[in-house]
mmCIF file of C-alpha atoms and ligand atoms in Angstrom:
data_model
loop_
_atom_site.group_PDB
_atom_site.id
_atom_site.type_symbol
_atom_site.label_atom_id
_atom_site.label_comp_id
_atom_site.label_asym_id
_atom_site.label_seq_id
_atom_site.Cartn_x
_atom_site.Cartn_y
_atom_site.Cartn_z
ATOM 1 C CA MET V 1 15.770 26.322 -4.415
ATOM 2 C CA GLU V 2 16.214 22.904 -2.220
ATOM 3 C CA LYS V 3 13.132 20.802 -1.574
ATOM 4 C CA ALA V 4 12.229 17.933 0.239
ATOM 5 C CA VAL V 5 9.028 15.604 1.030
ATOM 6 C CA CYS V 6 8.728 12.981 3.883
ATOM 7 C CA ALA V 7 7.249 9.865 3.643
ATOM 8 C CA ARG V 8 6.196 6.738 5.880
ATOM 9 C CA ALA V 9 6.898 3.411 4.204
ATOM 10 C CA PRO V 10 4.866 0.795 6.031
ATOM 11 C CA ALA V 11 5.715 -2.962 5.836
ATOM 12 C CA LYS V 12 3.333 -5.670 4.994
ATOM 13 C CA VAL V 13 2.501 -9.602 5.827
ATOM 14 C CA ASN V 14 1.343 -12.136 3.587
ATOM 15 C CA LEU V 15 -1.930 -13.257 5.637
ATOM 16 C CA HIS V 16 -2.328 -15.873 2.443
ATOM 17 C CA LEU V 17 0.467 -16.537 -0.014
ATOM 18 C CA ARG V 18 -0.216 -19.359 -3.102
ATOM 19 C CA VAL V 19 2.840 -19.611 -5.162
ATOM 20 C CA PHE V 20 1.758 -21.448 -8.438
ATOM 21 C CA GLY V 21 4.730 -22.834 -11.130
ATOM 22 C CA ARG V 22 7.133 -20.709 -12.608
ATOM 23 C CA ARG V 23 6.286 -19.135 -15.790
ATOM 24 C CA LYS V 24 8.554 -18.417 -18.889
ATOM 25 C CA ASP V 25 9.416 -15.215 -17.871
ATOM 26 C CA GLY V 26 11.383 -16.901 -14.708
ATOM 27 C CA PHE V 27 8.659 -15.188 -12.247
ATOM 28 C CA HIS V 28 6.067 -17.323 -10.312
ATOM 29 C CA SER V 29 2.230 -16.450 -10.419
ATOM 30 C CA LEU V 30 0.915 -15.850 -7.062
ATOM 31 C CA ARG V 31 -2.332 -15.196 -5.240
ATOM 32 C CA SER V 32 -1.713 -13.783 -2.080
ATOM 33 C CA ILE V 33 -3.660 -11.095 0.950
ATOM 34 C CA PHE V 34 -1.626 -8.554 1.623
ATOM 35 C CA GLN V 35 -2.017 -6.416 4.748
ATOM 36 C CA ALA V 36 -0.071 -3.321 5.188
ATOM 37 C CA ILE V 37 1.099 -2.833 8.950
ATOM 38 C CA SER V 38 2.113 -0.114 11.450
ATOM 39 C CA LEU V 39 6.122 -1.585 11.317
ATOM 40 C CA ALA V 40 7.732 1.548 8.687
ATOM 41 C CA ASP V 41 10.640 2.919 7.476
ATOM 42 C CA GLU V 42 10.517 6.807 6.966
ATOM 43 C CA LEU V 43 11.991 8.439 4.084
ATOM 44 C CA THR V 44 13.257 12.069 3.324
ATOM 45 C CA VAL V 45 13.714 12.893 -0.223
ATOM 46 C CA ARG V 46 15.073 16.247 -1.448
ATOM 47 C CA SER V 47 16.238 17.545 -4.530
ATOM 48 C CA LEU V 48 19.768 18.990 -5.312
ATOM 49 C CA LYS V 49 21.001 21.684 -7.137
ATOM 50 C CA GLN V 50 23.756 19.203 -9.031
ATOM 51 C CA PRO V 51 21.877 17.921 -11.989
ATOM 52 C CA GLU V 52 21.923 13.883 -11.959
ATOM 53 C CA ARG V 53 23.279 13.466 -8.656
ATOM 54 C CA ILE V 54 21.972 10.778 -6.450
ATOM 55 C CA GLU V 55 22.741 10.646 -2.627
ATOM 56 C CA ILE V 56 21.587 7.642 -0.905
ATOM 57 C CA ASP V 57 21.944 7.212 2.953
ATOM 58 C CA GLY V 58 20.683 4.408 5.072
ATOM 59 C CA VAL V 59 21.640 1.248 6.236
ATOM 60 C CA PHE V 60 21.149 -1.308 3.850
ATOM 61 C CA ASP V 61 22.459 -5.086 3.263
ATOM 62 C CA CYS V 62 23.766 -4.016 -0.397
ATOM 63 C CA PRO V 63 25.288 -1.230 -2.104
ATOM 64 C CA PRO V 64 23.322 1.836 -2.632
ATOM 65 C CA GLU V 65 23.205 1.430 -6.121
ATOM 66 C CA LYS V 66 21.631 -1.794 -5.791
ATOM 67 C CA THR V 67 18.937 -0.421 -3.443
ATOM 68 C CA THR V 68 15.204 -0.261 -4.777
ATOM 69 C CA ILE V 69 15.556 3.378 -3.800
ATOM 70 C CA TYR V 70 18.397 3.614 -6.731
ATOM 71 C CA GLN V 71 16.137 1.459 -9.068
ATOM 72 C CA GLY V 72 13.197 3.781 -8.603
ATOM 73 C CA ILE V 73 15.120 6.878 -9.005
ATOM 74 C CA VAL V 74 16.762 5.539 -12.296
ATOM 75 C CA ALA V 75 12.915 4.320 -13.390
ATOM 76 C CA PHE V 76 11.452 7.707 -12.650
ATOM 77 C CA ARG V 77 14.001 9.632 -14.965
ATOM 78 C CA GLU V 78 13.617 7.358 -17.664
ATOM 79 C CA ALA V 79 9.582 8.122 -17.314
ATOM 80 C CA THR V 80 9.654 11.555 -16.568
ATOM 81 C CA GLY V 81 13.027 12.786 -18.438
ATOM 82 C CA ILE V 82 13.527 14.879 -14.940
ATOM 83 C CA GLN V 83 17.440 14.707 -14.276
ATOM 84 C CA THR V 84 17.292 16.916 -11.078
ATOM 85 C CA GLY V 85 19.619 15.865 -8.551
ATOM 86 C CA VAL V 86 18.233 13.789 -5.542
ATOM 87 C CA SER V 87 19.152 12.862 -2.385
ATOM 88 C CA VAL V 88 17.528 10.182 -0.378
ATOM 89 C CA LYS V 89 17.920 9.518 3.692
ATOM 90 C CA VAL V 90 15.939 6.227 5.039
ATOM 91 C CA GLY V 91 15.575 5.704 8.499
ATOM 92 C CA LYS V 92 15.220 1.587 8.544
ATOM 93 C CA THR V 93 13.251 -0.132 10.628
ATOM 94 C CA ILE V 94 11.886 -2.798 8.571
ATOM 95 C CA PRO V 95 14.647 -5.978 8.416
ATOM 96 C CA ALA V 96 15.865 -6.840 4.870
ATOM 97 C CA GLY V 97 15.335 -10.406 3.681
ATOM 98 C CA ALA V 98 12.401 -10.389 6.275
ATOM 99 C CA GLY V 99 9.458 -11.170 3.956
ATOM 100 C CA LEU V 100 7.796 -7.576 5.369
ATOM 101 C CA GLY V 101 8.669 -5.888 1.818
ATOM 102 C CA GLY V 102 10.834 -3.191 2.973
ATOM 103 C CA GLY V 103 12.524 -2.668 0.054
ATOM 104 C CA SER V 104 9.321 -2.556 -2.033
ATOM 105 C CA SER V 105 7.887 -0.187 0.138
ATOM 106 C CA ASP V 106 10.780 2.267 0.138
ATOM 107 C CA ALA V 107 10.567 2.021 -3.497
ATOM 108 C CA ALA V 108 6.725 2.819 -3.624
ATOM 109 C CA ALA V 109 7.104 5.930 -1.072
ATOM 110 C CA LEU V 110 10.110 6.940 -2.984
ATOM 111 C CA LEU V 111 8.226 7.183 -6.234
ATOM 112 C CA LEU V 112 5.417 9.002 -4.868
ATOM 113 C CA SER V 113 7.433 11.332 -3.082
ATOM 114 C CA LEU V 114 9.423 12.264 -6.489
ATOM 115 C CA ASP V 115 6.124 12.656 -8.072
ATOM 116 C CA SER V 116 5.057 15.092 -5.423
ATOM 117 C CA LEU V 117 8.716 16.884 -5.117
ATOM 118 C CA PHE V 118 8.491 17.087 -9.048
ATOM 119 C CA ALA V 119 4.877 18.140 -9.385
ATOM 120 C CA THR V 120 4.828 15.268 -12.227
ATOM 121 C CA ARG V 121 1.083 14.244 -11.389
ATOM 122 C CA LEU V 122 1.685 10.477 -12.416
ATOM 123 C CA SER V 123 -1.282 8.317 -12.548
ATOM 124 C CA LEU V 124 -1.544 5.457 -9.759
ATOM 125 C CA ARG V 125 -1.418 3.090 -12.591
ATOM 126 C CA ASP V 126 1.867 4.567 -14.306
ATOM 127 C CA LEU V 127 3.596 4.955 -11.097
ATOM 128 C CA ALA V 128 2.347 0.816 -10.602
ATOM 129 C CA GLY V 129 3.995 0.568 -13.996
ATOM 130 C CA LEU V 130 7.328 2.015 -12.814
ATOM 131 C CA GLY V 131 7.285 0.225 -9.626
ATOM 132 C CA ALA V 132 6.847 -3.148 -11.172
ATOM 133 C CA ARG V 133 10.153 -2.807 -12.911
ATOM 134 C CA VAL V 134 11.704 -2.502 -9.597
ATOM 135 C CA GLY V 135 10.140 -5.172 -7.416
ATOM 136 C CA SER V 136 6.914 -7.400 -7.809
ATOM 137 C CA ASP V 137 5.515 -6.157 -4.246
ATOM 138 C CA VAL V 138 5.982 -2.339 -5.369
ATOM 139 C CA PRO V 139 2.488 -1.721 -7.092
ATOM 140 C CA PHE V 140 0.698 -3.198 -3.885
ATOM 141 C CA PHE V 141 2.580 -0.842 -1.732
ATOM 142 C CA LEU V 142 1.000 2.223 -3.395
ATOM 143 C CA TYR V 143 -2.214 0.881 -2.655
ATOM 144 C CA GLY V 144 -1.679 0.053 0.784
ATOM 145 C CA GLY V 145 -4.317 -1.069 3.068
ATOM 146 C CA ALA V 146 -5.464 -4.833 2.186
ATOM 147 C CA ALA V 147 -5.747 -6.348 -1.231
ATOM 148 C CA ILE V 148 -5.749 -9.770 -3.080
ATOM 149 C CA VAL V 149 -2.679 -9.775 -5.321
ATOM 150 C CA GLU V 150 -2.293 -11.998 -8.038
ATOM 151 C CA GLY V 151 -0.486 -12.493 -11.229
ATOM 152 C CA ARG V 152 3.362 -11.460 -10.473
ATOM 153 C CA GLY V 153 2.188 -9.051 -8.085
ATOM 154 C CA GLU V 154 0.669 -6.325 -10.653
ATOM 155 C CA LEU V 155 -2.648 -7.340 -10.274
ATOM 156 C CA ILE V 156 -4.400 -5.984 -7.159
ATOM 157 C CA ARG V 157 -7.871 -6.040 -5.831
ATOM 158 C CA PRO V 158 -8.225 -3.592 -2.531
ATOM 159 C CA LEU V 159 -10.244 -4.936 0.257
ATOM 160 C CA ALA V 160 -11.743 -3.192 2.555
ATOM 161 C CA ALA V 161 -8.789 -3.129 5.252
ATOM 162 C CA ARG V 162 -9.960 -4.171 8.944
ATOM 163 C CA ARG V 163 -8.373 -3.022 11.663
ATOM 164 C CA ASP V 164 -9.603 -4.977 14.713
ATOM 165 C CA TYR V 165 -6.565 -7.484 15.216
ATOM 166 C CA ALA V 166 -3.095 -6.969 16.481
ATOM 167 C CA LEU V 167 0.139 -8.655 15.153
ATOM 168 C CA VAL V 168 3.240 -9.854 17.029
ATOM 169 C CA LEU V 169 5.742 -10.001 14.433
ATOM 170 C CA VAL V 170 9.235 -12.374 15.175
ATOM 171 C CA PHE V 171 12.213 -11.805 12.913
ATOM 172 C CA PRO V 172 14.363 -14.699 14.072
ATOM 173 C CA GLY V 173 17.772 -13.343 13.502
ATOM 174 C CA PHE V 174 18.293 -14.595 10.295
ATOM 175 C CA PRO V 175 17.323 -13.013 6.549
ATOM 176 C CA MET V 176 15.608 -15.345 3.872
ATOM 177 C CA GLY V 177 16.581 -13.818 -0.028
ATOM 178 C CA THR V 178 13.337 -13.777 -2.062
ATOM 179 C CA ALA V 179 15.172 -15.813 -5.196
ATOM 180 C CA GLU V 180 16.414 -17.952 -3.301
ATOM 181 C CA ALA V 181 13.079 -19.185 -1.622
ATOM 182 C CA PHE V 182 11.451 -19.334 -4.914
ATOM 183 C CA ARG V 183 14.363 -21.406 -6.069
ATOM 184 C CA LEU V 184 14.022 -23.726 -2.920
ATOM 185 C CA LEU V 185 10.552 -23.700 -3.584
ATOM 186 C CA ASP V 186 11.064 -24.927 -7.072
ATOM 187 C CA ARG V 187 13.323 -28.030 -5.746
ATOM 188 C CA GLU V 188 10.704 -29.014 -3.048
ATOM 189 C CA ARG V 189 7.581 -28.941 -4.974
ATOM 190 C CA PRO V 190 8.351 -29.696 -8.853
ATOM 191 C CA ASP V 191 4.734 -30.232 -9.612
ATOM 192 C CA ASP V 192 3.097 -27.351 -7.765
ATOM 193 C CA GLY V 193 2.732 -29.543 -4.800
ATOM 194 C CA GLY V 194 -1.015 -30.210 -5.409
ATOM 195 C CA GLU V 195 -1.687 -27.340 -2.402
ATOM 196 C CA ALA V 196 -4.927 -26.268 -1.763
ATOM 197 C CA ASP V 197 -5.849 -23.484 -4.620
ATOM 198 C CA LEU V 198 -8.499 -20.775 -2.743
ATOM 199 C CA PRO V 199 -9.647 -18.957 -5.431
ATOM 200 C CA ALA V 200 -9.987 -14.904 -4.913
ATOM 201 C CA SER V 201 -13.890 -15.201 -3.919
ATOM 202 C CA VAL V 202 -12.648 -17.624 -1.356
ATOM 203 C CA LEU V 203 -10.100 -15.136 -0.238
ATOM 204 C CA GLU V 204 -12.119 -11.889 -0.290
ATOM 205 C CA SER V 205 -15.126 -13.868 1.696
ATOM 206 C CA ALA V 206 -13.091 -15.182 4.554
ATOM 207 C CA TYR V 207 -10.702 -11.934 5.329
ATOM 208 C CA PRO V 208 -13.442 -10.424 7.312
ATOM 209 C CA LEU V 209 -13.971 -13.993 9.620
ATOM 210 C CA PRO V 210 -12.692 -14.171 13.040
ATOM 211 C CA PRO V 211 -8.570 -14.917 12.427
ATOM 212 C CA GLY V 212 -9.285 -18.576 14.244
ATOM 213 C CA ASP V 213 -11.358 -19.262 11.267
ATOM 214 C CA TRP V 214 -8.970 -18.348 8.228
ATOM 215 C CA PRO V 215 -8.502 -20.994 5.831
ATOM 216 C CA PHE V 216 -4.935 -19.124 4.810
ATOM 217 C CA ALA V 217 -1.678 -21.007 4.196
ATOM 218 C CA ASN V 218 1.894 -19.984 2.814
ATOM 219 C CA SER V 219 3.281 -22.127 0.142
ATOM 220 C CA PHE V 220 6.794 -20.893 1.411
ATOM 221 C CA GLU V 221 5.956 -22.379 4.760
ATOM 222 C CA ALA V 222 7.150 -25.795 4.460
ATOM 223 C CA PRO V 223 10.124 -25.645 2.129
ATOM 224 C CA VAL V 224 11.793 -22.943 4.539
ATOM 225 C CA ALA V 225 10.872 -24.572 7.689
ATOM 226 C CA GLY V 226 12.674 -27.399 6.236
ATOM 227 C CA ILE V 227 16.179 -25.719 6.399
ATOM 228 C CA HIS V 228 15.461 -23.688 9.029
ATOM 229 C CA PRO V 229 13.933 -25.212 11.919
ATOM 230 C CA GLU V 230 13.494 -22.055 13.986
ATOM 231 C CA ILE V 231 10.406 -21.266 11.849
ATOM 232 C CA ALA V 232 8.208 -24.276 12.964
ATOM 233 C CA LEU V 233 9.645 -23.485 16.454
ATOM 234 C CA TRP V 234 8.613 -19.525 16.761
ATOM 235 C CA LEU V 235 5.223 -20.576 14.570
ATOM 236 C CA GLU V 236 4.509 -22.937 17.494
ATOM 237 C CA ARG V 237 5.527 -20.291 20.248
ATOM 238 C CA LEU V 238 3.227 -17.745 18.644
ATOM 239 C CA ARG V 239 0.231 -20.582 18.908
ATOM 240 C CA ALA V 240 1.368 -21.260 22.706
ATOM 241 C CA ALA V 241 0.977 -17.448 23.188
ATOM 242 C CA GLY V 242 -2.269 -17.400 22.023
ATOM 243 C CA ALA V 243 -2.081 -16.160 18.375
ATOM 244 C CA LEU V 244 -5.428 -17.103 16.940
ATOM 245 C CA PHE V 245 -3.888 -17.326 13.780
ATOM 246 C CA ALA V 246 -0.015 -17.748 12.920
ATOM 247 C CA ARG V 247 2.239 -17.910 9.615
ATOM 248 C CA MET V 248 5.246 -17.035 7.949
ATOM 249 C CA SER V 249 5.403 -13.939 5.964
ATOM 250 C CA GLY V 250 6.362 -13.894 2.021
ATOM 251 C CA SER V 251 9.264 -15.692 1.714
ATOM 252 C CA GLY V 252 10.522 -15.280 5.235
ATOM 253 C CA SER V 253 11.795 -15.301 7.438
ATOM 254 C CA THR V 254 9.336 -13.422 9.677
ATOM 255 C CA LEU V 255 6.558 -15.221 11.573
ATOM 256 C CA PHE V 256 3.389 -13.018 12.404
ATOM 257 C CA GLY V 257 0.924 -14.071 15.479
ATOM 258 C CA VAL V 258 -2.730 -12.718 15.117
ATOM 259 C CA PHE V 259 -4.283 -11.320 18.199
ATOM 260 C CA GLY V 260 -7.717 -10.033 19.449
ATOM 261 C CA GLY V 261 -6.192 -6.735 20.286
ATOM 262 C CA ALA V 262 -3.013 -4.880 21.858
ATOM 263 C CA ALA V 263 -3.044 -5.939 25.078
ATOM 264 C CA GLU V 264 -3.076 -9.451 24.358
ATOM 265 C CA ALA V 265 -0.043 -8.844 21.563
ATOM 266 C CA GLU V 266 1.561 -6.688 24.369
ATOM 267 C CA GLN V 267 1.311 -9.944 26.540
ATOM 268 C CA ALA V 268 2.333 -12.491 24.032
ATOM 269 C CA VAL V 269 5.741 -9.903 23.337
ATOM 270 C CA GLY V 270 6.453 -10.226 26.804
ATOM 271 C CA VAL V 271 6.286 -14.049 26.924
ATOM 272 C CA LEU V 272 8.074 -14.380 23.885
ATOM 273 C CA ARG V 273 10.898 -12.071 24.485
ATOM 274 C CA LYS V 274 12.258 -14.335 26.946
ATOM 275 C CA ASN V 275 13.234 -17.001 24.580
ATOM 276 C CA ALA V 276 14.899 -14.003 22.166
ATOM 277 C CA GLU V 277 18.538 -13.647 21.661
ATOM 278 C CA PRO V 278 19.305 -10.185 20.959
ATOM 279 C CA ASP V 279 19.022 -10.335 17.244
ATOM 280 C CA ILE V 280 15.607 -11.619 17.315
ATOM 281 C CA LEU V 281 12.844 -9.007 16.973
ATOM 282 C CA VAL V 282 9.978 -9.517 18.759
ATOM 283 C CA CYS V 283 7.617 -6.384 18.322
ATOM 284 C CA THR V 284 3.910 -5.673 18.085
ATOM 285 C CA ALA V 285 2.110 -4.051 15.211
ATOM 286 C CA PHE V 286 -1.128 -3.247 13.713
ATOM 287 C CA PRO V 287 -2.713 -3.574 10.372
ATOM 288 C CA LEU V 288 -3.084 0.006 8.482
ATOM 289 C CA ALA V 289 -6.172 1.011 6.386
ATOM 290 C CA HIS V 290 -4.225 3.010 3.896
ATOM 291 C CA GLY V 291 -0.769 2.894 2.422
ATOM 292 C CA ILE V 292 2.217 5.198 2.424
ATOM 293 C CA SER V 293 1.767 8.512 4.105
ATOM 294 C CA LEU V 294 3.611 11.860 2.703
ATOM 295 C CA LEU V 295 4.576 13.538 5.969
HETATM 296 O O1 LIG Q 1 10.538 -8.892 -7.893
HETATM 297 P P1 LIG Q 1 11.525 -9.006 -7.088
HETATM 298 O O2 LIG Q 1 12.608 -8.144 -7.066
HETATM 299 O O3 LIG Q 1 10.546 -9.325 -5.443
HETATM 300 O O4 LIG Q 1 11.933 -10.887 -7.334
HETATM 301 C C1 LIG Q 1 13.185 -11.007 -6.955
HETATM 302 C C2 LIG Q 1 13.082 -12.648 -7.166
HETATM 303 O O5 LIG Q 1 12.319 -13.231 -6.946
HETATM 304 C C3 LIG Q 1 13.001 -12.529 -8.838
HETATM 305 O O6 LIG Q 1 13.970 -12.477 -9.405
HETATM 306 C C4 LIG Q 1 12.533 -13.908 -8.931
HETATM 307 O O7 LIG Q 1 13.444 -15.127 -9.285
HETATM 308 C C5 LIG Q 1 11.577 -14.211 -7.981
HETATM 309 N N1 LIG Q 1 9.987 -14.004 -8.115
HETATM 310 C C6 LIG Q 1 9.501 -14.874 -8.473
HETATM 311 N N2 LIG Q 1 8.273 -14.429 -8.961
HETATM 312 C C7 LIG Q 1 7.515 -13.497 -8.358
HETATM 313 C C8 LIG Q 1 8.524 -12.418 -7.745
HETATM 314 C C9 LIG Q 1 9.964 -12.936 -7.222
HETATM 315 O O8 LIG Q 1 9.698 -16.007 -9.262
HETATM 316 N N3 LIG Q 1 6.259 -13.556 -8.678
#
């Protein structure tokens, strides 16, 4: 019998992101605060009668076989030996190359969906191990909410997620590739930059503070702004529109502003849209206290 599972895959913002030097394995260690948000993709995952078949339907910036969805199916099959055919339909809302973790969240939602569809009862730890093979940010999305994330992305310390603020997201109309952003960072900052290094304990105690008092930063912001002046321009516009805190998310290109509540955020969206071209996404989003939801 054909069965289906639907899942909502939320985006994230990095309230803080400190990147350290490149490691021997080619990845960088980092220390970050990840916050899941209400902007989300939707997945419908079905089993198919034809064994081994993989169907992927959605609008992606790469061929279906290169998507994190496809890689997630391959990782799940290798781990469980289940070769049943699978179809995945993705309703994409999270822009690609945005620093919002869309591809990683899709992969995490896929793994949870497959685990439910085939009743494999994999532990969160096993799922996170599979997810880390697909992308560094996948393990976080299996936990969701808010967390301090360290290592390459696999060390997760959940925080009591707050929901007393609203976000305005600005996708400035051009994508930023993750690998490209890391290369740019290495070039611009060969000796690790001497940036402030906030220990995890400081991040944890700063998170509950009023957003205007957050000491958070993003290592990618200056190098990416160096080649894309729109970054600094939109951060300035967000602050001028009343953001208590404004930063770039992840390796870009999305900028986010933090506001005291939904009304303030909506008002800022109205102001910011006046400057926006059609390919620039300006929207309100809200922090989530949880992760992926199977619907
Ligand atoms: O794991 P993910 O697919 O997100 O990584 C894409 C690329 O970003 C990697 O190939 C690597 O070049 C870079 N990266 C890194 N350090 C990390 C995460 C990603 O250097 N912690």
